[in-house]
Each structure stands twice: as structure tokens, then as C-alpha cells.
Amino acid sequence: HPRPPQLGHFRFRFNKPKNKSGSRGGNGGADGAEAKEEVKMEKSEAEAAFPPTFNVSEIKNKQRRHSMFVKYKQEKSKLKIQLKKKKKKERKALGDKAPPKEVPKTIENQRVYDETTVDPEDEEIAFDEGTDEFSAYFNGLTNPKVLITTSDRPRGRTVKFCEQLATVIPDAHVYYRRGLALKRIIPQCLARNFTYLMVINEDRKMPNGLVLCHLPDGPTAHFKISNVRLRKEMKRRGKDPTEHFPEVILNNFTTRLGHSIGRQFAALFPQDPQFVGRQVATFHNQRDFVFFRFHRYIFKNEKKVGIQELGPRFTLKLRSLQKGTFDSKFGEYEWVLKRHEMDACRRKFQL
Amino acid sequence: MQHDDVIWDIIGNQQFCSFKVKTRSQGFCRNEYNITGLCNRSSCPLANSQYATIREEKGQCFLYMKVIERAAFPAKMWEKVKLSKNYEKSLEMIDESLIYWPRFLRHKCKQRFTKITQYLIRMRKLVLKRRRKLVPLSRKVERREKRKEEKALIAAQLDNAIEKELLERLKQGTYGDIYNFPVHAFDKALEQQDEDSEEEEGEEEEEEEEDDEDVGKREFVAEDEVEESDLSDFEEMNKLRTSSDEEEEQDEESSSEEEEETKASGSKGKCPANGSARKKKRSYVEIEYEMEPAPKSTATS
């Protein structure tokens, strides 16, 4: 009887009775027996070759199947390494004439083209931005004044988060909510010349939502906050931020929607950053997540800059954008996050 | 015949009562006509032929009374009296209806009525206040989002992006005079210029052009060559400042935002105009050349 090559003691033992019984229906039938036969034959012939129609998953014996699979994987990886080496050698041999390195596909590369992507020279958009709610700010007429508040009965973490936000944003005031309705707060804010209302919603002692409302009749954006890190929890952080106006960096806001959100963020900070302070607030959009960071930078020389993170960090995800001020019942929604839309295509993003 | 004691004996003490709920310390009665809610001899509606309760339906309170005379007619056993909405008047009504009744029942009825009115008031107040809206989260979706966020964070390479952006801004000259890097190079070049002759006037523009063209390009240079590149940058910053001063003053912030948005599209537009003409001179970027004409330009400006 053909003996399988040494895979282990067990296999031999299992094999023998099956052989003797021939085609025993109960044990996976002819298929299993055949497969084993094939395997045995193959093994006795050549270690590496398998018949083309044979699939490792057809082996009924778990241990053997597992070991066969492991072998298969090892061989695959060996092949891969060999291929890589060969390519590298070829590349070296060709030297200058080598074809350019292939760029790996990333989600950003493969992003589905969004028709609302903003073209930098688009006149219509420039006109829109010249006349929208933020035009007053961008023309230097108004200075931002931000009111930060929370939902009812905030817990310690949210309170600390609000305080830290207030240090990051110049001219920000924190007020306790005390059970007031937002619709009543808004006229009071207008009376005191606030330009922005920020409401941090809390759930189970952690901040989880942000409503950013531009005050004189402006758009309201509702975000989901995640991954909040307070100053205490940051590693290697610097000292507390000073009172200087920070610079603002807005990255990757490409579509129309992204543009309007970007402008909203920009309008939180005063127009004239004080470079002496060397502080920078960054809103970086990646795959529809907006990452907020606050750093202090220093230019070591022309080509190197060192940054040190101060300040809180958090991630935002846009849930809805409303045209007027906050009004959940009768508001006109410009954009609402629809779950299914986002999940349908992995390479499609809104911001 | 009503045998209250017998009934109580059976259901209260020995055998089973389906309304009774026993806890470690006390027993409760789930009968909806029970006045106190506890399982007691005096509170049990089954074991008392003369009984009274207050019950509330849709904001209206009613006084229910049971007497032994109607014990034979289960359908008509409970007499229902609607109480007024006025608290004091209702109390008087209760007193009036239960006038010769045992003190216990009268007292407990009034107590129960008070409690009920209190919670009705609270309900009405709460409706007017803002309520927290609880939105259900889907666990699967939340898990997916979390993972997506992690991956996005890795893909974002935030530190690199921020550093790149800051360096771009430095190159563009948004920081103006604050940073002194080129100055050292300028001094050095000034010294050298005093020594050297002034031959290469013709190549001056080209050199300047080259310097400008190098602005956007990142070259990895060795340590000692840094000054030259500094010098070139200083030159172009000088030029840029004079030429694009108006631009910068106009809308500083909007331009900086446009910078971000046009980062993807690439150049800010200041260099390419010159870059095309100077491409052919790239090969001439040598250390010696750059140093000579630079001070000249600054001297003249």
C-alpha cells in the first residue's frame, strides 16, 4: 500500500482503516477517499504539484486539510518573494530605462469622481462664496465671537472639553445650558453679537455630538464627535496655548459641501492670525472624517519644521447641514447623512 | 354571605393569591383596586366587603366604592364617582362620599388622590419641557465607522500633512519677515560679493529665474549647501513680496484657504510663469553661480 510521506504520525493511522474499508459511505464517501488517493499519489510524485481541479478544501480530514493549506500558503508566499526579487533585479539591471514604479491603489486614488468637486477657477462658486453667509466674515467685516455650551447637565469630561475648546478658539465664551431651549438662546446670542453657537451634546458622560450654528441666520452643521482627547491625555504635549490667534489649515475639502463646511470652520477663527504665536489649528478631511488638531510649530530651518501638539484633539463626522439656524422640525436641510448611501460604495465620499 | 375573615385567611396567609407579589421584606398586591398597593388585611379588596379606591383615567380621577349590599352583583359592585379637577373640592367630595366609613379608608383615599394629582401635574410640566430624544445606534454601523475612522487616520498622515503645509506657507512668504533663515546666507553672500568681480550680469536674470524656479522644488541638499538655497529663497521671497503684496493684503485668509483647496491642484500660480522660461537653465544650478549675482539684486533693490 502506498504510504503517504511523513506528515505526522496520525495521518498514517487514519488512512489505513479507510483504505481497508474501501468506499465507506459514512466517511465523506468516494469524494474523500478519492481526494486522499489523489493526494497520496501526488505526494509520492511531487511535493509541489497539484492537479488543477483539486482544491485543498475538499480534503475531509481536518488535520491534513490544515497542513495542506499551510503548505500551500507557504509555497505561495515563496513564489511571491521570488517574483519580487526578480523584479528588483530587473529593475536594477535596466537602471535608468526601468519603467516607472507602479503606484499602489489607495482609496484616495480610486475615489469615485464627485461631480460637485470644486474647481479652483470656477466662477459660479467664487460668486456664491462672495455672497453667502460667510462673505461678511471673509471680507473682514465681522469678527468671530463664539458661544460654547453643552446639552443639559454636562458631566466632568464634557465641561473640561468645553473649557479647552474655549482656549483654542479665540474669543470664545462658555456658558452653562441650564435647561434652556436652543430657540430661546439664539435670539439672546444675536442680541449680544455672537457669530457662532457651538453646542456640544453629551451621552454617557462623553461628548458625542456638535452643533455648529452660524448666527446671523447662517447654516447649521451637526457633527458626530469621536475620539476626544483632552490635554491631560496627550503624550508629549506642550504648554497651554497662549492667547495669540492661531492659523488655520484646512485640508482636503474638495466638493461643494466640503467647501461650505471648510468655510464654516474657517469662520470660527479671526481673520488675522498672529504668527508670533506660532499656533496652528488644523482641520484635515480624510474620507469624510474631519480630524482636528492644534499644534505649536517652530521652523528649525528652511526645510524642517517641528510641531508639538497642544490642545485637544477630536474627530468630526458631518451628519447634517441645515440652511437656517437650528430648527429641527421646520428647518430646511441642505444635506443629510444617509447611511445606505455611504455604505453602497467604499470609494465614494461626500466631503 | 361575605366571609371576609375566611377569605383573608385563605388568600392572605395560607394559600395562593394571584395578585400577591412577595419580596424579601414585604408583600405587594397587584390588584388594580387596591388602595395602598401592599398586601394587608385592611388593604385587600377581596377580603374587605366595604372598600373604596381612587383611580385615574386619562388625567381624570374617580372614586370607586364597594359595599356589601352589592356583593351579589359583580357587574354593579363598584360605584364610580367622578372627582372635580379642583383639588380642595375633590377632597371635600371624598369626605362627603365616605362620610361614615372607616377612618383608614378615608385617610388612604385622600392620600392616594394627593399622590395622583401630584404626578399628573409633573407629567404636564414635563411635556412642556424639552425632552432628550434617544436615537438608537446600530452596533454594526458603529463598529464599521470606528474602523473606517482608524483607517482614515492612518491614511491621513496628519503630522506630515501639517508640516508640509507649514513649509509651503513659509515658502510662499505668508510669514513675511518673521523668520530669519535667509539672513545668514545673505550676509555671507554679501561678503563674497565684495570679493568677487561682477562678470555675470547677463546671467543674472537667468540665475534669479532659476532661483525662483527652485521655489516649489524640494531638493535634498548636503549640509554645507544649505546657505545657497537659503539665499535663493530669500531672493525669491523678496521678489514675491514686492510683486504679490497686493494679493496678500487683499484677502489673506481666503487665499490661504484657497491654498489648501488648491493644494491638490498644485501650484499657487506664482512660479509657473517664470518656470517655463527657465527650465533650460536648470543644469546651471551650481553653488558658485548662485552666490554671485544674489547680492547684486538686493543691492540694486
XYZ file of C-alpha atoms in Angstrom:
652
model
C 0.000 0.000 0.000
C 1.262 3.444 -0.860
C 2.413 5.196 2.190
C 1.923 8.928 2.447
C 5.069 10.899 3.077
C 5.620 11.763 6.661
C 3.231 14.432 7.682
C 2.762 13.089 11.106
C 2.079 10.007 12.925
C -1.648 10.446 12.988
C -2.252 10.643 9.351
C -0.922 7.287 8.676
C -3.166 5.769 11.223
C -6.285 7.425 9.959
C -5.525 6.437 6.478
C -5.142 2.775 6.957
C -8.629 1.771 8.058
C -10.204 3.847 5.341
C -8.181 2.156 2.777
C -9.201 -1.166 4.038
C -12.889 -0.378 4.021
C -12.740 0.937 0.535
C -15.616 3.217 -0.278
C -17.290 3.630 3.046
C -20.220 5.889 2.555
C -20.236 7.305 6.021
C -16.866 8.889 5.845
C -17.447 11.524 3.292
C -17.877 8.974 0.618
C -15.994 8.444 -2.506
C -15.006 12.019 -2.728
C -12.934 11.962 0.361
C -11.357 8.698 -0.428
C -10.607 9.772 -3.924
C -9.170 13.000 -2.768
C -6.957 11.201 -0.369
C -5.904 8.837 -3.053
C -5.037 11.684 -5.255
C -3.166 13.377 -2.516
C -1.218 10.311 -1.776
C -0.362 9.791 -5.365
C 0.579 13.370 -5.795
C 2.674 13.390 -2.753
C 4.525 10.403 -3.789
C 5.202 12.004 -7.119
C 5.998 15.588 -6.411
C 5.679 17.713 -3.390
C 4.554 20.875 -5.032
C 2.313 19.946 -7.934
C -1.408 19.543 -7.566
C -3.852 18.544 -10.246
C -5.631 21.607 -11.463
C -9.083 20.613 -10.358
C -8.045 19.756 -6.854
C -8.949 22.087 -4.080
C -7.420 21.887 -0.656
C -10.813 22.390 0.895
C -12.053 19.075 -0.446
C -9.989 17.050 1.968
C -12.257 15.818 4.667
C -9.683 15.200 7.295
C -9.231 18.378 9.241
C -5.682 17.957 10.294
C -4.491 17.022 6.932
C -6.505 19.714 5.284
C -4.972 22.225 7.618
C -1.446 21.122 6.998
C -2.017 21.055 3.266
C -3.326 24.547 3.413
C -0.358 25.723 5.401
C 1.945 24.224 2.857
C 0.046 25.811 0.063
C 0.316 29.182 1.695
C 3.997 28.836 2.258
C 4.559 28.000 -1.337
C 2.505 30.919 -2.459
C 4.499 33.301 -0.360
C 7.731 31.773 -1.601
C 6.650 32.358 -5.152
C 5.761 35.905 -4.319
C 9.135 36.604 -2.800
C 10.883 35.129 -5.779
C 8.841 37.269 -8.095
C 9.687 40.349 -6.144
C 13.380 39.570 -6.188
C 13.275 39.016 -9.874
C 11.568 42.307 -10.461
C 14.035 44.097 -8.325
C 16.915 42.577 -10.194
C 15.409 43.522 -13.498
C 14.883 46.986 -12.305
C 18.442 47.347 -11.219
C 19.675 45.873 -14.429
C 17.720 48.317 -16.514
C 18.832 51.192 -14.384
C 17.617 54.385 -15.944
C 15.432 52.774 -18.522
C 13.401 50.910 -15.946
C 9.691 51.553 -16.237
C 8.378 53.865 -13.552
C 7.353 52.325 -10.299
C 3.746 51.397 -10.163
C 1.714 53.453 -7.789
C -0.287 51.273 -5.446
C -4.004 51.732 -5.461
C -5.370 53.520 -2.465
C -8.861 54.538 -1.657
C -7.924 58.115 -2.306
C -6.585 57.196 -5.715
C -9.633 55.225 -6.596
C -12.086 57.742 -5.322
C -15.194 57.991 -7.402
C -15.190 61.338 -9.086
C -17.693 63.568 -7.435
C -19.371 65.967 -9.779
C -19.585 68.610 -7.140
C -15.843 68.868 -6.826
C -14.850 72.446 -6.687
C -12.762 73.729 -9.499
C -10.480 76.450 -8.272
C -11.305 78.698 -11.173
C -14.994 78.169 -11.155
C -16.719 81.499 -11.383
C -20.038 80.395 -10.139
C -18.545 79.125 -6.964
C -16.490 82.204 -6.494
C -19.614 84.253 -6.891
C -21.530 82.080 -4.483
C -18.856 82.360 -1.921
C -18.738 86.036 -2.374
C -22.352 86.382 -1.450
C -23.087 83.651 1.024
C -23.438 83.927 4.753
C -19.728 83.980 5.301
C -18.965 86.786 2.961
C -19.182 89.288 5.752
C -16.561 87.398 7.617
C -14.266 86.847 4.706
C -14.387 90.455 3.743
C -13.175 91.339 7.143
C -16.309 92.999 8.368
C -17.129 90.848 11.335
C -15.008 89.231 13.943
C -15.924 85.823 15.194
C -17.361 85.525 18.638
C -18.227 82.039 19.723
C -20.585 80.823 22.380
C -19.877 77.314 23.578
C -22.448 75.425 25.517
C -23.480 71.865 26.165
C -26.605 69.807 26.434
C -28.336 69.550 29.782
C -26.379 68.609 32.835
C -22.934 68.095 31.425
C -20.538 65.767 33.156
C -16.918 66.493 34.017
C -15.380 65.384 30.793
C -17.629 67.477 28.645
C -17.078 70.509 30.819
C -13.332 70.144 30.521
C -13.633 69.683 26.809
C -15.627 72.888 26.516
C -13.077 74.786 28.523
C -10.238 73.553 26.391
C -12.088 74.403 23.233
C -12.560 77.865 24.570
C -8.831 78.293 24.980
C -8.203 77.068 21.472
C -10.726 79.339 19.815
C -10.033 82.974 20.479
C -12.937 84.979 21.801
C -14.970 82.008 22.899
C -17.227 82.017 25.907
C -18.548 79.001 27.724
C -21.987 79.181 29.237
C -23.922 76.564 31.104
C -27.066 75.406 29.498
C -29.350 75.200 32.491
C -32.154 73.663 30.595
C -32.807 76.456 28.166
C -34.224 75.775 24.771
C -31.913 76.500 21.886
C -34.556 78.526 20.169
C -34.547 80.877 23.121
C -30.798 81.044 23.341
C -30.403 82.095 19.754
C -32.116 85.482 19.990
C -30.109 86.253 23.099
C -26.920 85.438 21.275
C -27.925 87.630 18.411
C -28.550 90.435 20.798
C -25.049 90.141 22.161
C -23.372 89.954 18.776
C -22.258 86.416 18.813
C -21.385 84.996 15.445
C -21.256 81.342 16.313
C -23.087 78.990 18.587
C -21.476 75.684 19.409
C -23.458 73.097 21.311
C -21.691 70.005 22.488
C -24.012 67.139 23.004
C -23.229 64.593 25.606
C -24.084 60.976 26.067
C -22.985 58.770 28.929
C -20.501 61.302 30.212
C -18.739 61.703 26.921
C -19.139 64.354 24.295
C -20.524 62.823 21.165
C -22.159 65.488 19.072
C -21.512 69.017 17.953
C -23.951 71.521 16.581
C -22.246 74.413 14.915
C -24.630 77.208 14.177
C -23.595 80.336 12.367
C -25.587 83.001 13.978
C -26.996 85.740 11.929
C -29.187 83.360 10.053
C -26.444 81.081 8.970
C -26.102 77.396 8.219
C -26.190 74.876 10.987
C -23.969 71.862 10.838
C -24.424 68.838 13.025
C -21.420 66.601 13.587
C -20.685 63.438 15.389
C -17.627 63.718 17.638
C -15.422 60.774 18.337
C -12.012 60.114 19.795
C -11.857 63.114 22.028
C -8.555 63.505 23.751
C -8.181 66.135 26.379
C -4.960 67.905 27.096
C -4.161 65.780 30.056
C -4.262 62.648 27.977
C -1.876 63.789 25.306
C 1.584 62.447 25.214
C 4.485 64.809 24.905
C 2.342 67.822 24.735
C 3.449 71.369 25.063
C 2.362 74.035 27.456
C -1.056 75.550 27.325
C -1.944 77.566 24.284
C -1.468 81.276 24.572
C -3.880 83.975 23.650
C -2.488 84.534 20.199
C -4.743 83.972 17.266
C -3.865 80.678 15.647
C -3.504 79.986 11.979
C -5.930 77.710 10.298
C -5.175 74.834 7.989
C -7.992 73.257 6.037
C -7.021 70.165 4.105
C -8.841 68.164 1.501
C -12.151 69.913 1.375
C -12.852 69.358 -2.259
C -16.546 69.165 -3.015
C -19.113 71.914 -2.721
C -20.294 70.510 0.541
C -16.753 70.225 1.761
C -16.119 73.781 0.743
C -19.001 75.137 2.720
C -18.013 73.140 5.761
C -14.463 74.326 5.374
C -15.590 77.903 5.304
C -17.626 77.331 8.396
C -14.567 76.110 10.212
C -12.503 78.955 8.937
C -15.017 81.477 10.121
C -14.536 80.309 13.685
C -11.145 81.932 13.852
C -10.224 85.568 13.416
C -9.028 86.672 10.038
C -5.621 87.867 11.053
C -3.562 85.136 12.591
C -0.771 86.236 14.818
C 2.257 84.465 13.518
C 4.154 85.387 16.603
C 2.115 82.883 18.499
C 3.168 80.066 16.195
C -0.003 78.157 16.782
C -1.940 76.362 14.130
C -5.329 74.718 14.180
C -5.814 72.056 11.571
C -8.985 70.637 10.126
C -7.990 67.743 7.936
C -10.591 65.919 5.944
C -9.879 62.325 5.068
C -12.572 60.033 3.755
C -15.303 62.162 5.241
C -13.765 62.296 8.679
C -12.538 65.703 9.767
C -9.618 65.493 12.155
C -8.977 68.473 14.353
C -5.539 69.085 15.769
C -3.946 72.012 17.491
C -0.193 72.414 17.295
C 2.597 74.763 18.031
C 5.200 74.842 15.313
C 8.726 76.032 15.020
C 10.856 76.296 11.935
C 14.182 74.724 12.590
C 15.491 75.718 9.243
C 14.224 76.247 5.758
C 13.294 72.682 5.167
C 12.328 71.401 8.537
C 9.581 72.321 10.875
C 8.878 70.827 14.233
C 5.384 70.587 15.566
C 4.254 69.910 19.057
C 0.714 69.087 19.841
C -1.085 71.161 22.417
C -4.731 71.368 22.843
C -7.500 68.884 22.491
C -7.950 66.657 19.513
C -11.099 65.161 18.151
C -12.671 63.740 15.044
C -15.805 65.008 13.428
C -18.158 63.409 11.013
C -20.783 65.508 9.332
C -24.315 64.340 9.935
C -26.412 67.087 8.516
C -26.251 70.586 7.207
C -29.204 72.867 7.626
C -29.789 76.088 5.852
C -31.089 78.344 8.585
C -30.299 78.439 12.248
C -31.010 75.472 14.403
C -34.510 74.234 13.875
C -35.020 70.544 13.969
C -38.648 70.497 12.930
C -39.066 73.028 10.224
C -35.551 73.507 9.089
C -34.559 73.148 5.516
C -31.842 70.576 5.261
C -29.205 71.064 2.686
C -27.621 67.729 3.238
C -28.354 64.794 5.491
C -26.223 61.757 6.044
C -27.974 58.745 4.690
C -26.432 55.563 5.900
C -27.142 53.450 2.898
C -25.777 55.971 0.517
C -22.484 55.948 2.297
C -22.216 52.236 2.544
C -23.046 51.474 -1.020
C -19.676 52.356 -2.457
C -16.492 52.315 -0.496
C -14.775 54.794 -2.678
C -17.387 57.463 -2.676
C -17.127 60.351 -0.283
C -19.152 63.440 0.295
C -16.727 65.947 1.610
C -72.815 35.924 52.710
C -69.449 37.525 52.814
C -66.822 35.852 54.856
C -64.060 38.418 54.865
C -62.030 36.729 57.517
C -62.245 33.390 55.868
C -61.199 34.862 52.566
C -58.282 36.609 54.129
C -57.289 33.532 55.955
C -57.105 31.651 52.735
C -55.603 34.069 50.299
C -53.609 36.220 52.655
C -51.941 33.667 54.828
C -52.193 30.099 53.803
C -52.919 29.559 50.179
C -52.367 31.253 46.908
C -53.486 34.714 45.836
C -52.793 35.540 42.229
C -52.437 39.260 42.927
C -49.829 38.839 45.592
C -46.195 39.631 44.855
C -43.817 38.632 47.593
C -40.458 40.273 48.139
C -37.906 39.680 50.841
C -39.314 42.211 53.254
C -42.839 42.886 52.163
C -45.730 41.705 50.077
C -47.420 43.746 47.372
C -50.847 43.437 45.841
C -51.277 43.824 42.111
C -54.989 44.200 42.183
C -55.920 47.418 40.380
C -58.493 48.326 43.008
C -56.047 48.144 45.877
C -55.695 51.431 47.641
C -52.218 51.206 49.092
C -50.636 48.595 46.910
C -49.489 46.487 49.834
C -50.837 43.087 50.734
C -52.543 43.721 54.069
C -55.657 42.628 55.840
C -57.107 46.097 55.619
C -55.907 46.832 52.106
C -57.074 43.738 50.347
C -60.041 44.486 48.070
C -61.046 40.841 48.041
C -61.066 40.450 51.769
C -62.983 43.634 52.563
C -66.616 43.925 51.617
C -66.681 47.638 52.244
C -63.882 49.221 50.274
C -63.004 52.443 48.459
C -60.271 53.425 45.994
C -59.156 56.297 43.838
C -58.242 55.534 40.257
C -57.177 57.743 37.431
C -58.046 57.542 33.763
C -56.537 59.891 31.200
C -55.966 62.637 33.705
C -59.378 62.282 35.393
C -59.696 60.913 38.934
C -62.547 58.710 40.075
C -63.604 57.458 43.476
C -64.641 53.810 43.472
C -66.723 52.435 46.294
C -67.780 48.897 47.098
C -70.422 47.976 49.673
C -71.585 44.674 50.947
C -75.129 45.215 49.686
C -73.959 44.902 46.107
C -71.731 41.936 46.712
C -74.105 39.715 44.840
C -73.966 41.796 41.665
C -70.448 41.732 40.403
C -71.250 43.894 37.399
C -72.551 46.690 39.574
C -70.253 46.179 42.502
C -68.120 49.288 42.154
C -69.730 52.699 42.346
C -67.766 55.260 40.369
C -67.798 58.922 41.317
C -66.049 61.466 39.148
C -63.975 63.857 41.226
C -63.614 67.504 40.363
C -60.433 68.922 38.898
C -60.128 71.254 41.807
C -58.006 69.706 44.497
C -59.815 71.023 47.574
C -63.211 70.417 46.138
C -62.316 66.841 45.393
C -61.147 66.330 48.921
C -64.478 67.579 50.142
C -66.230 65.250 47.750
C -64.275 62.322 49.069
C -65.146 63.287 52.611
C -68.756 63.627 51.694
C -68.981 60.284 49.920
C -67.103 58.354 52.564
C -68.716 60.121 55.441
C -69.376 57.268 57.830
C -66.718 54.983 56.527
C -63.779 53.663 58.498
C -61.054 56.209 59.127
C -58.449 54.089 57.448
C -60.183 54.080 54.089
C -60.939 57.787 54.156
C -57.389 58.678 55.005
C -55.842 56.395 52.462
C -58.181 57.578 49.728
C -57.168 61.169 50.305
C -53.517 60.246 50.353
C -53.779 58.371 47.123
C -55.652 61.180 45.495
C -52.942 63.645 46.511
C -50.234 61.485 45.043
C -52.107 61.075 41.814
C -52.662 64.788 41.361
C -49.005 65.413 42.045
C -47.836 63.069 39.368
C -50.363 64.403 36.910
C -49.000 67.898 37.458
C -45.480 66.654 36.889
C -46.491 64.930 33.687
C -47.988 68.116 32.352
C -44.871 70.081 33.219
C -42.590 67.567 31.587
C -44.478 67.673 28.329
C -43.746 71.366 28.071
C -40.068 70.988 28.764
C -37.541 69.813 26.196
C -37.080 66.113 26.181
C -33.995 64.171 25.363
C -34.508 62.313 22.190
C -32.951 58.896 22.312
C -31.695 57.756 18.973
C -30.913 54.086 18.609
C -27.457 53.233 17.373
C -26.825 50.292 15.210
C -23.949 48.329 16.612
C -22.796 47.077 13.293
C -22.724 50.518 11.823
C -20.886 51.943 14.773
C -18.256 49.283 14.595
C -17.797 49.879 10.914
C -17.483 53.598 11.384
C -14.910 53.151 14.063
C -12.780 51.040 11.844
C -13.172 53.405 8.948
C -12.080 56.219 11.131
C -8.976 54.393 12.222
C -8.058 53.643 8.673
C -8.716 57.189 7.631
C -6.491 58.414 10.409
C -3.677 56.237 9.217
C -4.181 57.316 5.645
C -4.254 60.948 6.619
C -0.701 61.086 7.948
C -1.596 64.215 9.785
C 1.789 65.244 11.038
C 3.293 65.044 7.617
C 0.442 66.924 6.075
C 0.664 69.708 8.612
C 4.393 70.035 8.288
C 4.135 70.100 4.543
C 1.520 72.781 4.664
C 3.550 74.911 7.029
C 6.615 74.650 4.873
C 4.578 75.590 1.844
C 3.362 78.639 3.621
C 6.853 79.544 4.596
C 7.935 79.258 1.012
C 5.010 81.277 -0.189
C 6.007 84.006 2.112
C 2.886 84.289 4.177
C 5.035 84.741 7.232
C 6.763 87.723 5.854
C 9.759 88.906 7.764
C 9.437 86.891 10.869
C 11.693 84.024 10.047
C 15.317 84.803 9.594
C 16.675 81.867 7.747
C 17.845 83.590 4.627
C 19.552 86.376 6.518
C 22.645 84.419 7.395
C 23.033 83.397 3.844
C 22.516 86.957 2.799
C 25.353 88.171 4.978
C 27.667 85.539 3.729
C 26.794 86.256 0.184
C 27.350 89.942 0.792
C 30.857 89.244 1.968
C 31.579 87.109 -1.002
C 30.212 89.635 -3.358
C 32.631 92.221 -2.131
C 35.477 89.962 -3.064
C 34.217 88.720 -6.404
C 34.120 90.528 -9.697
C 30.924 91.431 -11.407
C 31.008 89.415 -14.584
C 27.797 87.634 -14.752
C 25.336 90.380 -15.199
C 23.969 88.743 -18.280
C 23.225 85.606 -16.441
C 21.708 87.482 -13.580
C 18.148 87.230 -14.661
C 18.599 83.647 -15.502
C 20.048 82.986 -12.120
C 17.213 84.769 -10.489
C 14.810 82.903 -12.615
C 16.457 79.711 -11.645
C 16.207 80.644 -8.056
C 12.570 81.392 -8.402
C 12.014 78.218 -10.236
C 13.559 76.292 -7.417
C 10.983 77.541 -5.010
C 8.484 74.816 -5.402
C 11.049 72.103 -5.795
C 12.370 70.173 -2.900
C 15.930 69.074 -3.211
C 17.792 67.130 -0.694
C 20.995 69.022 -0.289
C 24.004 68.344 1.852
C 24.681 70.321 4.967
C 27.017 72.933 3.574
C 24.881 73.756 0.627
C 22.032 74.946 2.730
C 23.081 78.547 2.695
C 22.891 78.795 -1.030
C 19.390 77.535 -1.179
C 18.514 79.864 1.635
C 19.900 82.650 -0.363
C 17.891 81.753 -3.386
C 14.765 81.551 -1.320
C 15.462 84.878 0.198
C 15.768 86.370 -3.207
C 12.548 84.987 -4.422
C 10.775 85.890 -1.235
C 11.908 89.415 -1.760
C 10.586 89.408 -5.257
C 7.432 87.681 -4.317
C 6.725 90.153 -1.628
C 7.020 93.113 -3.897
C 5.098 91.566 -6.705
C 2.362 89.935 -4.748
C 1.942 92.306 -1.889
C -1.438 93.403 -3.041
C -2.600 89.865 -3.339
C -1.573 89.088 0.154
C -3.145 92.122 1.632
C -6.424 91.693 -0.104
C -7.719 88.570 1.418
C -5.131 86.843 3.422
C -7.360 84.213 4.785
C -9.297 83.421 1.710
C -6.107 82.983 -0.186
C -4.777 80.746 2.484
C -7.892 78.685 2.279
C -7.698 78.566 -1.426
C -4.220 77.366 -0.926
C -5.489 74.439 0.961
C -8.120 73.720 -1.538
C -5.807 74.117 -4.418
C -3.148 72.082 -2.788
C -4.414 69.158 -4.658
C -4.361 71.028 -7.905
C -0.821 72.046 -7.239
C 0.901 75.332 -7.729
C -0.296 78.611 -6.410
C 0.415 80.232 -9.678
C 3.266 82.427 -8.679
C 6.057 80.286 -10.031
C 4.963 78.752 -13.279
C 5.058 81.962 -15.222
C 8.748 82.140 -14.690
C 9.405 78.485 -14.512
C 8.758 77.691 -18.111
C 11.320 80.107 -19.375
C 13.956 78.944 -17.017
C 13.651 75.238 -17.405
C 16.528 75.056 -19.769
C 18.819 76.698 -17.275
C 18.295 74.029 -14.665
C 21.562 72.389 -15.283
C 23.346 75.570 -14.317
C 22.324 75.476 -10.746
C 25.750 75.248 -9.242
C 26.854 76.540 -5.946
C 29.290 79.106 -7.203
C 26.887 80.717 -9.638
C 24.116 81.309 -7.222
C 26.151 83.184 -4.741
C 27.445 85.847 -7.040
C 24.501 87.623 -8.542
C 22.302 87.464 -5.435
C 23.773 90.375 -3.515
C 23.717 92.417 -6.647
C 19.996 92.125 -6.965
C 19.455 93.030 -3.361
C 21.912 95.858 -3.619
C 20.050 97.273 -6.562
C 16.633 96.806 -4.966
